[in-house]
Amino acid sequence: MYLLKRLHLFKGLFFALLLLGGLMLVGTAGYMLIEKYNFLEALYMTVITVASVGFNEVKPLSNGGRIFTILLILINLGLFTYFITWLSRYFSDLELVKKFKRINMDNKIDHLNNHVIICGFGRNGKESAQILFNNKIPFVVVEEKKEPDTALGFEVKHYLKGDATKDEVLIEAGINKARALISSLPVDADNLFVVLSAKQLNPNITIISRASQDSSVNKLKIAGASNVIMPDKIGGAHMATLIMLPDVAELLSMMSTKNNTQFRVAELKATKTISLNDLDLWKKTNCTILGIKEGNNYIMNPPAAFQVHAALSIIVMGSDEQIEQAKEII
């Protein structure tokens, strides 16, 4: 099944075989028309001519038959060279192994669901992949220029070499089943194109995009990006925070990146109307409520009388077991 879906990967070899088959048909038809051979005789003459094995002719050739044979031999010389070039590429240069590795990788990607697509594997893409790997979130890396470095320190299980600005590459990466996409390409225009394509292919996907210029932020958001990150600004702000509040900055960094079964931050959707005091998550689950998200606004350290309703998200901190208990209550 998957081999049939990936036949385009062998199009060069198939084209060479198609030309060879076409030459055999033309040669057989030519001998039948010019020399009045029957089908088997014409096929035999074509095969020994194309293969250059040097057996005797079926019957003495006429002048027209000799001219046709010369043309057949000359055409075959070029075709044979082309065919051998492709064969040597597939077997001597391990091209065939690469193709089957690509098919195997595509097969694995096809089985992914609710994963994250990372477009671009530079510094930002690698850092994103590291965090996702640490938190056991499946992801697919899409990179056009080079394959992942083997000395990354973590495993890239799903990798697709291609241009992320092309719809067919995003489809191969499973855009229709992905939960989110991170566009970390170095050029803002390319990120804008990826955001537009991704939003068109999957309107419900969450998109996080990188930007280098202030003028690109609004354009990326209008195109469909849920959030736009400017690494230089964030890096500068983080360095200043480390001077003013070093312990707080370190704690916040740990909370956002060092999730494990004993500690993580989660966003829980409320399903009923109730005050935080009556909800009493701390007493019932030991979860800590960090804030409330209402639309695009965040309410930090909400009071106990705050009324939670179904349109809100509650940001909590706790272990996996505590967060699962909180989900049932909320």
XYZ file of C-alpha atoms in Angstrom:
330
model
C 0.000 0.000 0.000
C 2.650 2.518 1.052
C 4.927 1.463 -1.817
C 2.129 2.266 -4.250
C 1.630 5.688 -2.665
C 5.344 6.479 -2.993
C 5.928 5.348 -6.595
C 6.843 8.934 -7.518
C 10.098 8.455 -5.598
C 11.214 6.013 -8.322
C 10.053 8.093 -11.280
C 13.561 8.310 -12.790
C 13.985 4.535 -12.857
C 10.419 4.007 -14.099
C 10.977 6.537 -16.894
C 14.102 4.656 -18.033
C 12.168 1.356 -18.017
C 9.326 3.010 -19.926
C 11.736 4.208 -22.622
C 13.243 0.725 -22.899
C 9.799 -0.827 -23.220
C 8.853 1.762 -25.834
C 11.983 0.975 -27.845
C 11.113 -2.737 -27.772
C 7.597 -2.023 -29.064
C 8.852 0.295 -31.828
C 11.511 -2.214 -32.865
C 9.056 -5.113 -32.984
C 6.503 -3.103 -34.954
C 9.205 -1.834 -37.333
C 10.477 -5.328 -38.250
C 6.922 -6.571 -38.714
C 6.122 -3.698 -41.116
C 9.431 -3.487 -43.002
C 10.510 -7.138 -43.157
C 7.069 -8.753 -42.810
C 8.291 -10.825 -39.839
C 5.744 -12.429 -37.561
C 5.516 -11.126 -33.979
C 7.949 -13.633 -32.429
C 10.531 -13.134 -35.178
C 10.269 -9.345 -34.896
C 10.551 -9.466 -31.104
C 13.582 -11.790 -31.362
C 15.336 -9.440 -33.801
C 14.583 -6.447 -31.586
C 15.935 -8.163 -28.463
C 19.204 -9.317 -30.047
C 19.694 -5.866 -31.617
C 18.986 -3.921 -28.443
C 21.016 -6.344 -26.312
C 23.879 -6.356 -28.872
C 24.391 -10.124 -28.431
C 25.308 -10.735 -32.092
C 23.133 -13.738 -33.049
C 22.214 -14.430 -36.670
C 19.338 -12.630 -38.354
C 16.031 -14.461 -38.661
C 16.034 -13.774 -42.403
C 18.328 -11.683 -44.599
C 17.494 -8.015 -44.133
C 16.497 -5.684 -46.947
C 18.122 -2.277 -47.305
C 15.225 -0.734 -45.410
C 15.625 -3.317 -42.656
C 19.347 -2.586 -42.378
C 18.713 1.170 -42.104
C 16.061 0.535 -39.436
C 18.492 -1.724 -37.518
C 21.199 0.970 -37.613
C 18.769 3.545 -36.212
C 17.635 1.077 -33.556
C 21.244 0.463 -32.475
C 22.063 4.190 -32.313
C 18.964 4.972 -30.270
C 19.701 2.019 -28.017
C 23.238 3.279 -27.293
C 21.883 6.507 -25.787
C 19.035 4.764 -23.975
C 21.309 2.046 -22.619
C 23.703 4.694 -21.228
C 20.783 6.519 -19.574
C 19.403 3.279 -18.104
C 22.788 2.162 -16.733
C 23.289 5.615 -15.188
C 20.027 5.263 -13.247
C 20.782 1.694 -12.211
C 24.222 2.655 -10.921
C 22.718 5.597 -9.063
C 20.183 3.383 -7.305
C 22.572 0.585 -6.397
C 26.115 2.002 -6.321
C 25.199 5.337 -4.682
C 22.757 3.687 -2.243
C 19.916 5.688 -3.808
C 17.602 2.689 -3.509
C 18.326 2.443 0.235
C 17.552 6.155 0.631
C 14.258 5.759 -1.209
C 13.136 2.880 1.002
C 14.194 4.834 4.103
C 12.013 7.698 2.857
C 9.090 5.308 2.335
C 9.564 3.888 5.841
C 9.665 7.398 7.335
C 6.537 8.435 5.418
C 4.823 5.329 6.754
C 5.662 6.325 10.345
C 4.453 9.899 9.777
C 1.179 8.616 8.314
C 0.460 6.889 11.634
C 0.985 10.054 13.711
C -1.969 11.909 15.204
C -2.196 15.067 17.326
C 1.488 15.788 16.705
C 3.487 18.993 16.171
C 5.149 19.992 12.892
C 8.418 21.961 13.169
C 9.278 23.828 9.956
C 12.968 24.701 9.921
C 15.621 23.039 12.045
C 17.945 25.882 12.928
C 18.655 27.022 16.486
C 15.011 27.802 17.270
C 13.713 24.636 15.637
C 16.190 22.464 17.534
C 15.286 24.088 20.852
C 11.579 23.540 20.169
C 12.239 19.906 19.272
C 14.259 19.419 22.459
C 11.387 20.683 24.646
C 8.811 18.559 22.803
C 11.057 15.493 23.103
C 11.531 16.059 26.840
C 7.771 16.233 27.287
C 7.070 13.163 25.114
C 5.092 15.125 22.521
C 5.449 13.582 19.016
C 6.770 15.931 16.351
C 7.809 15.970 12.695
C 10.761 18.058 11.545
C 10.517 19.553 8.039
C 13.875 20.792 6.750
C 14.966 21.388 3.172
C 18.744 21.797 3.381
C 20.175 19.098 5.637
C 19.329 16.113 7.819
C 19.361 16.317 11.650
C 22.747 16.181 13.313
C 23.400 12.827 15.017
C 24.974 14.651 18.001
C 21.826 16.542 19.005
C 21.449 14.899 22.397
C 17.914 13.728 21.607
C 16.270 11.577 18.954
C 14.420 12.958 15.932
C 12.109 10.043 15.116
C 10.169 11.724 12.322
C 12.012 13.772 9.731
C 10.914 14.997 6.310
C 13.321 16.619 3.866
C 11.442 19.184 1.813
C 10.320 22.781 1.361
C 7.823 23.652 4.111
C 6.294 26.430 1.984
C 4.832 23.803 -0.367
C 1.393 22.376 0.376
C 2.349 18.830 -0.630
C 5.206 18.777 1.910
C 2.919 19.944 4.732
C 0.389 17.281 3.721
C 3.131 14.628 3.859
C 3.999 15.900 7.348
C 0.413 15.188 8.428
C -0.906 18.757 8.632
C -4.506 17.503 8.599
C -3.980 15.499 11.814
C -1.484 17.798 13.567
C -2.315 19.707 16.749
C 0.150 22.532 16.138
C 2.803 23.880 13.781
C 5.979 25.788 14.653
C 7.384 27.843 11.785
C 10.984 28.750 12.616
C 12.353 29.535 9.152
C 14.997 32.308 9.044
C 13.101 34.482 6.510
C 9.859 36.175 7.631
C 8.348 35.931 4.136
C 8.787 32.145 4.184
C 7.184 31.929 7.632
C 4.252 33.993 6.348
C 3.807 31.610 3.430
C 3.931 28.571 5.744
C 1.325 30.115 8.065
C -1.031 30.869 5.163
C -0.658 27.369 3.714
C -1.043 25.612 7.072
C -4.148 27.602 8.024
C -5.730 26.828 4.663
C -5.009 23.095 4.954
C -6.087 22.864 8.619
C -8.117 25.867 9.896
C -8.161 24.493 13.470
C -4.400 24.081 13.887
C -2.447 26.167 16.412
C 0.428 27.992 14.703
C 3.471 29.492 16.413
C 5.691 31.513 14.096
C 9.113 33.085 14.408
C 9.642 36.691 13.264
C 12.749 38.817 12.854
C 11.166 42.187 12.048
C 8.557 44.109 14.079
C 6.650 44.813 10.862
C 6.123 41.076 10.299
C 4.296 40.398 13.580
C 0.877 41.781 12.583
C 1.108 40.247 9.116
C 1.762 36.807 10.556
C -1.127 37.149 13.016
C -3.482 38.282 10.251
C -2.330 35.285 8.179
C -3.403 32.948 10.994
C -0.548 32.620 13.487
C -1.806 32.085 17.043
C 1.396 33.553 18.485
C 4.409 35.273 16.950
C 7.759 35.012 18.729
C 10.717 37.333 18.214
C 13.714 35.391 19.623
C 15.986 38.433 19.869
C 13.475 40.374 21.987
C 12.705 37.403 24.217
C 16.409 36.694 24.684
C 17.131 40.306 25.636
C 14.185 40.462 28.052
C 15.236 37.184 29.665
C 18.794 38.431 30.194
C 17.509 41.616 31.850
C 15.147 39.566 34.059
C 18.059 37.373 35.169
C 19.758 40.512 36.473
C 16.693 41.875 38.269
C 15.019 38.642 39.430
C 17.427 35.749 38.784
C 15.650 33.130 40.917
C 12.210 34.044 39.590
C 13.429 33.879 35.988
C 15.015 30.483 36.601
C 11.836 29.165 38.227
C 9.628 30.384 35.368
C 11.998 28.820 32.835
C 11.854 25.515 34.691
C 8.052 25.661 34.881
C 7.729 26.160 31.132
C 10.342 23.659 29.935
C 11.150 21.045 32.597
C 7.817 19.235 32.735
C 7.769 15.656 34.037
C 5.355 13.296 35.779
C 5.960 14.957 39.159
C 5.660 18.535 37.986
C 4.078 20.242 35.016
C 1.897 23.187 34.088
C -1.378 22.387 32.315
C -4.329 24.256 30.818
C -7.711 22.773 31.802
C -11.030 23.699 30.163
C -13.836 24.499 32.598
C -17.151 22.705 32.005
C -19.383 24.236 34.707
C -20.039 27.465 36.593
C -18.559 27.507 40.098
C -16.454 29.786 42.285
C -12.793 28.965 42.904
C -13.573 28.818 46.604
C -16.176 26.067 46.038
C -13.930 24.356 43.510
C -11.169 24.193 46.142
C -8.584 22.464 43.903
C -5.770 22.927 46.395
C -7.557 21.014 49.161
C -8.998 18.310 46.873
C -6.023 17.680 44.544
C -3.024 19.744 45.782
C -3.009 21.510 42.385
C -2.066 25.196 42.393
C -4.092 27.612 40.241
C -1.693 30.013 38.513
C -4.194 31.974 36.473
C -7.367 32.096 34.380
C -7.567 32.680 30.652
C -10.706 34.433 29.416
C -10.609 35.045 25.672
C -7.302 36.796 25.022
C -6.989 38.079 28.587
C -5.180 36.462 31.516
C -6.173 36.882 35.148
C -3.210 36.133 37.371
C -3.694 34.977 40.971
C -7.530 35.178 40.804
C -9.467 35.731 44.069
C -11.333 32.878 45.754
C -14.714 34.429 44.848
C -13.913 34.364 41.111
C -16.638 32.577 39.138
C -15.418 29.978 36.662
C -17.621 29.129 33.682
C -17.422 26.968 30.549
C -15.742 29.603 28.363
C -12.662 29.804 30.601
C -9.381 27.936 30.823
C -7.733 27.320 34.203
C -3.926 27.180 34.269
C -2.798 24.832 37.026
C 0.466 23.400 38.329
C 0.910 19.914 39.796
C 1.877 16.327 39.128
C 0.271 14.192 36.413
C -1.895 12.432 38.993
C -3.009 15.700 40.597
C -3.819 17.287 37.224
C -5.895 14.253 36.191
C -7.887 14.582 39.436
C -8.370 18.289 38.735
C -9.687 17.504 35.239
C -12.421 15.320 36.698
C -13.484 18.025 39.149
C -13.393 20.906 36.638
